[in-house]
Short mmCIF file of C-alpha atoms and ligand atoms in Angstrom, two decimals:
data_model
loop_
_atom_site.label_atom_id
_atom_site.label_comp_id
_atom_site.label_asym_id
_atom_site.label_seq_id
_atom_site.Cartn_x
_atom_site.Cartn_y
_atom_site.Cartn_z
CA MET A 291 -0.10 0.21 0.27
CA LYS A 292 1.50 3.20 -0.88
CA THR A 293 2.15 5.53 1.66
CA VAL A 294 1.44 10.03 2.00
CA GLU A 295 4.56 10.95 1.15
CA GLU A 296 4.65 7.94 -1.97
CA THR A 297 2.35 9.85 -4.27
CA PRO A 298 2.79 9.22 -7.95
CA SER A 299 3.74 12.67 -8.57
CA ASP A 300 6.16 12.46 -5.45
CA THR A 301 8.04 9.77 -6.65
CA ASN A 302 8.16 11.60 -10.60
CA ALA A 303 9.77 14.81 -9.06
CA ALA A 304 12.55 12.49 -8.13
CA LYS A 305 13.84 11.70 -12.00
CA PRO A 306 14.57 14.33 -14.43
CA LEU A 307 12.42 15.55 -16.38
CA GLN A 308 12.25 14.41 -20.35
CA ALA A 309 13.15 17.48 -22.39
CA LEU A 310 11.24 17.01 -25.83
CA SER A 311 12.15 19.57 -27.79
CA GLY A 312 14.62 18.75 -30.46
CA LEU A 313 13.41 14.94 -30.33
CA THR A 314 12.31 12.96 -34.30
CA PHE A 315 9.11 12.49 -34.48
CA PRO A 316 9.97 8.42 -33.71
CA GLU A 317 11.53 10.07 -30.71
CA LEU A 318 8.48 11.91 -29.30
CA GLU A 319 5.99 8.80 -30.59
CA LYS A 320 8.11 6.24 -28.35
CA PHE A 321 7.13 8.67 -25.97
CA VAL A 322 3.84 8.39 -25.82
CA VAL A 323 3.20 5.05 -25.53
CA GLU A 324 5.48 4.06 -22.76
CA MET A 325 3.76 7.26 -21.27
CA GLY A 326 -0.23 4.34 -22.38
CA LEU A 327 -1.28 6.95 -24.46
CA PRO A 328 -2.58 6.91 -27.88
CA LYS A 329 0.70 7.36 -31.16
CA PHE A 330 -1.59 10.92 -32.67
CA ARG A 331 -0.84 12.41 -29.20
CA ALA A 332 2.58 12.36 -30.45
CA LYS A 333 1.02 13.88 -34.07
CA GLN A 334 -0.24 17.24 -31.90
CA ILE A 335 3.00 17.44 -29.36
CA HIS A 336 4.93 17.66 -32.73
CA SER A 337 2.79 20.05 -33.82
CA TRP A 338 2.60 22.43 -30.72
CA ILE A 339 6.85 22.38 -30.50
CA TYR A 340 7.35 22.49 -33.98
CA ALA A 341 5.08 24.50 -35.47
CA LYS A 342 3.62 26.80 -32.55
CA TYR A 343 7.10 27.19 -30.55
CA ALA A 344 5.13 26.07 -27.51
CA GLU A 345 7.33 26.66 -24.46
CA THR A 346 4.53 24.75 -22.02
CA PHE A 347 1.55 22.37 -21.76
CA ASP A 348 -0.33 24.95 -20.63
CA GLU A 349 -0.47 26.45 -24.39
CA MET A 350 -1.59 23.01 -26.09
CA SER A 351 -5.07 23.84 -25.80
CA ASP A 352 -6.45 21.20 -27.59
CA LEU A 353 -5.06 18.44 -25.26
CA SER A 354 -7.42 17.97 -21.81
CA PHE A 355 -6.08 19.09 -18.52
CA GLU A 356 -5.93 16.38 -16.96
CA LEU A 357 -3.21 15.21 -20.11
CA ARG A 358 -1.90 18.79 -19.60
CA GLU A 359 -1.14 17.57 -15.79
CA LYS A 360 -0.03 14.09 -16.67
CA LEU A 361 2.41 15.67 -19.42
CA LYS A 362 3.76 18.04 -16.83
CA SER A 363 5.01 15.95 -14.04
CA VAL A 364 7.33 13.93 -16.76
CA ALA A 365 8.19 15.85 -19.63
CA LYS A 366 9.20 19.42 -20.00
CA ILE A 367 9.77 21.25 -23.32
CA PRO A 368 13.16 23.09 -23.77
CA LEU A 369 17.09 21.27 -22.59
CA LEU A 370 19.03 24.27 -22.62
CA GLU A 371 17.98 26.88 -20.80
CA ILE A 372 19.14 30.42 -21.77
CA ALA A 373 21.93 31.95 -19.50
CA HIS A 374 22.69 34.64 -21.14
CA LEU A 375 21.62 36.69 -23.49
CA GLN A 376 23.06 39.84 -25.63
CA VAL A 377 21.45 42.16 -28.24
CA SER A 378 23.86 44.16 -30.66
CA ARG A 379 22.71 47.05 -32.00
CA ASP A 380 22.54 45.71 -35.43
CA GLY A 381 19.51 43.03 -34.44
CA THR A 382 22.26 40.41 -33.43
CA ARG A 383 21.44 37.70 -30.24
CA LYS A 384 24.19 36.42 -29.36
CA TYR A 385 22.96 33.73 -26.57
CA LEU A 386 24.85 31.28 -23.97
CA PHE A 387 22.86 28.53 -23.66
CA LYS A 388 23.27 25.70 -20.31
CA LEU A 389 22.86 22.22 -21.28
CA PRO A 390 22.09 19.73 -19.05
CA ASP A 391 24.80 19.33 -17.26
CA GLY A 392 26.16 22.64 -16.64
CA LYS A 393 27.73 22.91 -19.35
CA ILE A 394 27.91 26.40 -21.63
CA VAL A 395 27.37 26.50 -25.65
CA GLU A 396 26.62 29.94 -27.37
CA SER A 397 24.81 30.83 -30.43
CA VAL A 398 23.87 33.87 -32.64
CA LEU A 399 21.06 34.63 -33.81
CA MET A 400 22.33 37.29 -36.81
CA VAL A 401 18.85 39.37 -38.86
CA PHE A 402 19.88 41.54 -42.01
CA GLN A 403 18.14 44.27 -42.94
CA ASP A 404 18.12 44.09 -46.29
CA ARG A 405 16.79 40.37 -46.13
CA ASP A 406 13.56 38.52 -44.31
CA SER A 407 15.50 35.53 -44.17
CA LEU A 408 17.55 34.46 -40.22
CA SER A 409 20.05 32.14 -40.18
CA ALA A 410 20.60 30.70 -36.50
CA CYS A 411 24.93 30.30 -36.13
CA VAL A 412 24.46 26.72 -33.81
CA SER A 413 27.87 24.78 -32.01
CA SER A 414 28.03 21.26 -32.19
CA GLN A 415 30.67 20.65 -29.09
CA VAL A 416 31.58 22.15 -26.36
CA GLY A 417 34.82 23.47 -26.34
CA CYS A 418 37.50 22.39 -29.73
CA ALA A 419 40.17 19.61 -30.22
CA VAL A 420 41.11 21.66 -32.97
CA GLY A 421 42.87 24.68 -32.03
CA CYS A 422 43.05 27.68 -33.87
CA THR A 423 45.46 29.96 -32.33
CA PHE A 424 43.03 33.27 -33.78
CA CYS A 425 39.52 31.38 -31.86
CA ALA A 426 38.71 32.06 -28.69
CA THR A 427 37.00 28.88 -28.78
CA GLY A 428 40.25 27.32 -29.74
CA TYR A 429 41.47 28.23 -25.77
CA LEU A 430 38.92 26.58 -24.11
CA GLY A 431 39.97 22.55 -24.74
CA PHE A 432 37.94 20.17 -25.82
CA LYS A 433 35.22 19.08 -23.26
CA ARG A 434 32.04 16.69 -24.92
CA ASN A 435 30.81 16.46 -27.58
CA LEU A 436 26.95 17.42 -27.84
CA THR A 437 23.94 15.42 -29.10
CA SER A 438 21.69 15.87 -32.06
CA GLN A 439 18.73 17.04 -29.65
CA GLU A 440 21.00 19.45 -27.98
CA ILE A 441 21.82 20.59 -32.03
CA ILE A 442 18.16 21.82 -32.67
CA ASP A 443 17.07 23.28 -28.82
CA GLN A 444 19.67 25.41 -29.95
CA VAL A 445 17.53 26.61 -32.90
CA MET A 446 14.14 25.80 -30.74
CA CYS A 447 15.43 27.82 -27.88
CA ILE A 448 15.84 30.89 -30.62
CA GLN A 449 12.38 30.23 -31.98
CA ARG A 450 11.23 30.42 -28.45
CA GLU A 451 12.91 34.01 -27.26
CA SER A 452 12.49 35.60 -30.33
CA GLY A 453 9.53 34.52 -32.15
CA LYS A 454 11.12 34.50 -35.32
CA ARG A 455 11.07 31.97 -37.78
CA ILE A 456 14.72 30.64 -39.01
CA SER A 457 15.63 29.38 -42.30
CA ASN A 458 19.18 29.50 -42.71
CA VAL A 459 21.84 27.50 -39.67
CA VAL A 460 25.37 27.19 -40.03
CA TYR A 461 26.92 25.14 -38.05
CA MET A 462 29.42 27.26 -37.31
CA GLY A 463 29.71 28.15 -33.36
CA GLN A 464 31.69 26.49 -30.83
CA GLY A 465 33.34 22.68 -31.78
CA GLU A 466 34.02 21.42 -35.12
CA PRO A 467 31.14 19.79 -36.41
CA LEU A 468 32.77 16.83 -38.06
CA LEU A 469 34.97 15.42 -35.47
CA ASN A 470 30.63 15.19 -34.55
CA VAL A 471 29.89 14.52 -37.51
CA GLU A 472 27.15 11.22 -36.68
CA ASN A 473 25.07 13.27 -34.42
CA VAL A 474 25.26 16.15 -37.35
CA ILE A 475 24.22 14.21 -39.82
CA GLU A 476 21.08 13.00 -37.14
CA SER A 477 20.20 16.56 -36.46
CA ILE A 478 21.02 17.54 -39.96
CA TYR A 479 17.53 14.97 -40.71
CA THR A 480 15.48 16.51 -37.67
CA MET A 481 16.12 20.33 -39.29
CA ASN A 482 13.93 18.73 -42.44
CA GLU A 483 11.84 17.05 -41.18
CA SER A 484 10.64 18.70 -37.32
CA VAL A 485 12.05 21.93 -37.32
CA GLY A 486 11.08 22.32 -41.36
CA ILE A 487 14.69 24.11 -42.19
CA GLY A 488 15.84 21.81 -45.69
CA ALA A 489 19.53 20.58 -46.78
CA ARG A 490 19.69 23.25 -48.03
CA HIS A 491 19.70 25.74 -46.30
CA LEU A 492 21.86 24.49 -44.03
CA THR A 493 25.62 25.04 -43.62
CA VAL A 494 27.93 22.85 -42.42
CA SER A 495 31.40 25.18 -41.62
CA THR A 496 34.82 22.65 -41.43
CA SER A 497 38.98 23.25 -40.51
CA GLY A 498 38.69 20.54 -42.86
CA VAL A 499 38.32 17.02 -41.42
CA VAL A 500 38.81 14.49 -43.98
CA PRO A 501 36.99 11.10 -42.93
CA GLY A 502 33.93 13.48 -41.98
CA ILE A 503 33.74 15.53 -45.53
CA LYS A 504 33.53 11.89 -46.56
CA ARG A 505 30.66 10.46 -44.10
CA LEU A 506 28.93 13.65 -45.12
CA ALA A 507 29.05 13.53 -48.82
CA GLN A 508 28.55 9.50 -48.03
CA GLU A 509 24.27 10.84 -47.52
CA ASN A 510 24.44 12.61 -49.83
CA LEU A 511 22.68 15.78 -48.96
CA PRO A 512 22.17 18.73 -50.23
CA VAL A 513 24.23 20.98 -47.18
CA THR A 514 27.00 23.56 -48.01
CA LEU A 515 30.19 22.65 -46.70
CA ALA A 516 32.24 25.49 -45.43
CA LEU A 517 35.67 24.57 -45.18
CA SER A 518 38.36 26.89 -42.64
CA LEU A 519 41.40 27.16 -45.44
CA HIS A 520 42.83 30.07 -43.67
CA ALA A 521 46.40 29.73 -45.99
CA PRO A 522 46.90 28.28 -48.91
CA ASP A 523 50.39 26.89 -47.85
CA THR A 524 51.26 24.26 -45.61
CA GLN A 525 54.02 26.49 -43.76
CA THR A 526 51.18 29.56 -42.86
CA ARG A 527 48.01 26.55 -41.64
CA GLU A 528 50.49 24.17 -40.12
CA GLU A 529 51.09 27.10 -37.72
CA ILE A 530 47.35 28.72 -37.95
CA VAL A 531 45.12 25.41 -38.06
CA PRO A 532 47.07 23.04 -36.39
CA ILE A 533 44.56 19.86 -37.76
CA THR A 534 46.21 20.35 -40.98
CA THR A 535 49.55 18.48 -39.69
CA LYS A 536 46.82 15.44 -39.35
CA TRP A 537 45.03 15.91 -42.79
CA PRO A 538 47.28 18.00 -45.41
CA ILE A 539 46.04 20.98 -48.26
CA SER A 540 46.46 18.58 -50.90
CA GLU A 541 44.41 15.73 -49.64
CA LEU A 542 41.74 18.11 -48.44
CA MET A 543 42.01 19.66 -51.69
CA ASP A 544 40.74 15.91 -52.74
CA ALA A 545 37.85 16.00 -50.67
CA LEU A 546 36.91 18.83 -51.69
CA HIS A 547 36.37 17.59 -54.95
CA ASP A 548 34.33 14.83 -54.82
CA TYR A 549 31.81 16.20 -52.00
CA TYR A 550 30.81 18.79 -55.30
CA ASP A 551 30.88 15.93 -56.99
CA ALA A 552 28.63 13.16 -54.61
CA THR A 553 26.58 16.56 -54.53
CA ASN A 554 26.52 18.95 -56.60
CA ARG A 555 26.95 21.80 -53.89
CA ARG A 556 28.51 24.53 -54.73
CA ILE A 557 32.04 24.66 -51.70
CA THR A 558 32.13 28.32 -49.41
CA ILE A 559 35.98 28.31 -48.76
CA GLU A 560 36.35 30.41 -45.31
CA TYR A 561 40.03 32.73 -45.26
CA VAL A 562 40.40 34.14 -42.90
CA LEU A 563 42.75 37.98 -43.45
CA LEU A 564 44.99 37.77 -40.45
CA ALA A 565 47.71 41.33 -40.75
CA GLY A 566 51.53 39.97 -41.49
CA VAL A 567 49.91 35.63 -41.04
CA THR A 568 47.81 35.90 -44.18
CA ASP A 569 46.77 38.78 -45.83
CA PHE A 570 49.45 38.72 -48.39
CA PRO A 571 49.01 39.65 -52.07
CA GLU A 572 51.88 36.37 -52.91
CA GLN A 573 49.34 34.18 -50.60
CA ALA A 574 46.12 36.19 -52.57
CA LYS A 575 48.09 34.94 -55.86
CA ALA A 576 48.55 31.13 -54.40
CA LEU A 577 44.91 31.27 -52.83
CA ALA A 578 43.42 31.82 -56.60
CA ASP A 579 45.37 29.54 -58.03
CA MET A 580 44.52 26.41 -55.57
CA LEU A 581 41.01 27.27 -56.89
CA LYS A 582 40.34 28.13 -59.96
CA ASP A 583 39.47 24.37 -60.83
CA LEU A 584 37.33 23.27 -57.48
CA HIS A 585 33.82 24.97 -57.61
CA CYS A 586 33.39 27.33 -54.97
CA ASN A 587 32.95 31.10 -53.72
CA ILE A 588 35.59 32.53 -51.61
CA ASN A 589 34.38 33.92 -48.30
CA LEU A 590 36.90 36.64 -46.65
CA ILE A 591 36.70 37.12 -43.42
CA PRO A 592 38.81 39.90 -41.24
CA PHE A 593 40.02 39.01 -38.00
CA ASN A 594 38.07 40.66 -34.85
CA PRO A 595 40.94 40.98 -32.45
CA VAL A 596 40.23 38.80 -30.10
CA GLU A 597 42.65 38.08 -26.13
CA ASN A 598 43.82 34.87 -25.41
CA LEU A 599 43.41 33.49 -22.26
CA GLU A 600 46.63 35.25 -20.91
CA GLY A 601 44.81 38.75 -21.48
CA VAL A 602 46.81 39.09 -24.78
CA VAL A 603 45.64 39.86 -28.38
CA GLN A 604 47.92 38.21 -30.62
CA TYR A 605 46.77 39.40 -33.71
CA GLN A 606 45.66 42.12 -36.10
CA ARG A 607 42.96 43.39 -38.51
CA PRO A 608 44.52 44.34 -41.49
CA SER A 609 43.40 47.85 -43.09
CA ARG A 610 40.75 47.56 -45.81
CA ASP A 611 42.84 48.61 -48.37
CA ALA A 612 44.77 45.32 -47.18
CA GLN A 613 40.94 43.85 -47.52
CA ASN A 614 40.21 44.78 -51.29
CA LYS A 615 43.85 44.11 -52.19
CA PHE A 616 43.79 41.03 -51.51
CA LYS A 617 40.26 40.02 -52.55
CA LEU A 618 41.27 41.87 -56.33
CA ILE A 619 44.12 39.17 -56.91
CA ALA A 620 41.89 35.59 -54.80
CA GLU A 621 39.45 37.26 -57.85
CA ARG A 622 41.96 36.27 -60.41
CA SER A 623 40.66 32.74 -59.58
CA GLY A 624 36.84 33.09 -61.50
CA LYS A 625 35.23 32.64 -58.61
CA THR A 626 33.13 34.70 -56.31
CA VAL A 627 34.83 36.22 -53.42
CA THR A 628 32.98 38.57 -50.65
CA ILE A 629 35.06 40.17 -47.11
CA ARG A 630 32.16 38.49 -45.00
CA LEU A 631 29.59 41.53 -43.77
CA GLU A 632 30.12 42.22 -39.87
CA ARG A 633 27.16 41.63 -37.00
CA GLY A 634 27.81 42.15 -34.23
CA THR A 635 30.69 43.67 -33.09
CA ASP A 636 29.07 45.71 -30.79
CA ILE A 637 28.98 42.60 -27.91
CA ASP A 638 31.32 39.82 -27.96
CA ALA A 639 30.22 38.44 -31.57
CA ALA A 640 32.84 35.85 -33.02
CA CYS A 641 32.95 32.35 -32.52
CA GLY A 642 33.49 31.82 -28.10
CA GLN A 643 34.41 34.81 -27.61
CA LEU A 644 30.79 36.02 -25.71
CA HIS A 645 31.31 32.66 -23.82
CA ASN A 646 35.08 33.80 -22.66
CA VAL A 647 33.99 37.12 -21.38
CA PHE A 648 30.96 35.20 -19.17
CA ALA A 649 34.08 32.81 -17.67
CA LYS A 650 35.29 34.95 -16.63
CA THR A 651 32.75 37.08 -15.15
CA GLN A 652 31.87 33.40 -13.54
CA GLU A 653 35.23 33.20 -12.44
S1 LIG B 288 37.96 27.79 -35.84
FE1 LIG B 288 36.47 26.29 -34.97
S2 LIG B 288 37.89 24.29 -35.50
FE2 LIG B 288 39.42 26.22 -34.82
S3 LIG B 288 39.06 26.71 -32.55
FE3 LIG B 288 37.43 27.78 -33.09
S4 LIG B 288 36.11 26.73 -33.36
FE4 LIG B 288 37.28 24.80 -33.13
#
């Protein structure tokens, strides 16, 4: 016989609530069946979470009061908590999300005045093992991979908080997505099937993990692959993107050609302009030569100075003149070359920056 202390709600209170946002439809179906509910309830809940951005069960007006109470006793909607939010003058919103184990990742919502579409930049890992010397996340070191649900709920949390519909997602926040390739692939399918963002509107950015590029190509999804090349010569690239020692530039270029052949998707080449390191005219020429046969666009990123853990700013941003000169030479490749539009420069919008500032305030 149950005592007063052993009522079902007390027993459940000890168990963590199951977060539903970020789950796939089959996972939601499994959840409702395990609760002893008919399968069609999964469809209703799925629609409330992904189409109507519900944050609580109380919003689910086509479920009875009793059912909502029952759901509340075992589940909740968001998986992540917003630990911090910064809003830039240009509308960019930068979020720090607390994961279920208390770790923090960051995501950014980019708003463009000249476009209706909104892009979110999501993290795929806590920290990063690659250790690019110009990157704030690289200074944090690697902590762990994110699950597909944790990746998806970043997008859902942003949509719930901002009330805006995201149309593009870039996997370009903390972490190297292709060192977490299986969870990233799972999240791409869920972005498509549940969140409603087609693969053509997704970009996966890599520092050059060749096995990951091959694995992604096998799925034959129309996802854009962005390669953070950052230097055309091995010596400079090894210095600033240490992963180059593992997968050399020649192997990387072969993998990019194969990716295009498999998916028919033009590659985006990201190139960070560091004054006196990667902005020399000879490098622009070498870049143009290297890329002339690849189906790609080139995106130049003038560096946003960031302090390392010792508080030292190691690299500088090239002058506007140097940026434009580099662009003109790179255009000899016959490719479209753009200098990236800056977002959120009045907030800590470079990858890893907000997390570092936040970490310092918590010390
Ligand atoms: S730039 Fe990307 S791959 Fe390099 S350390 Fe930063 S998060 Fe990792």
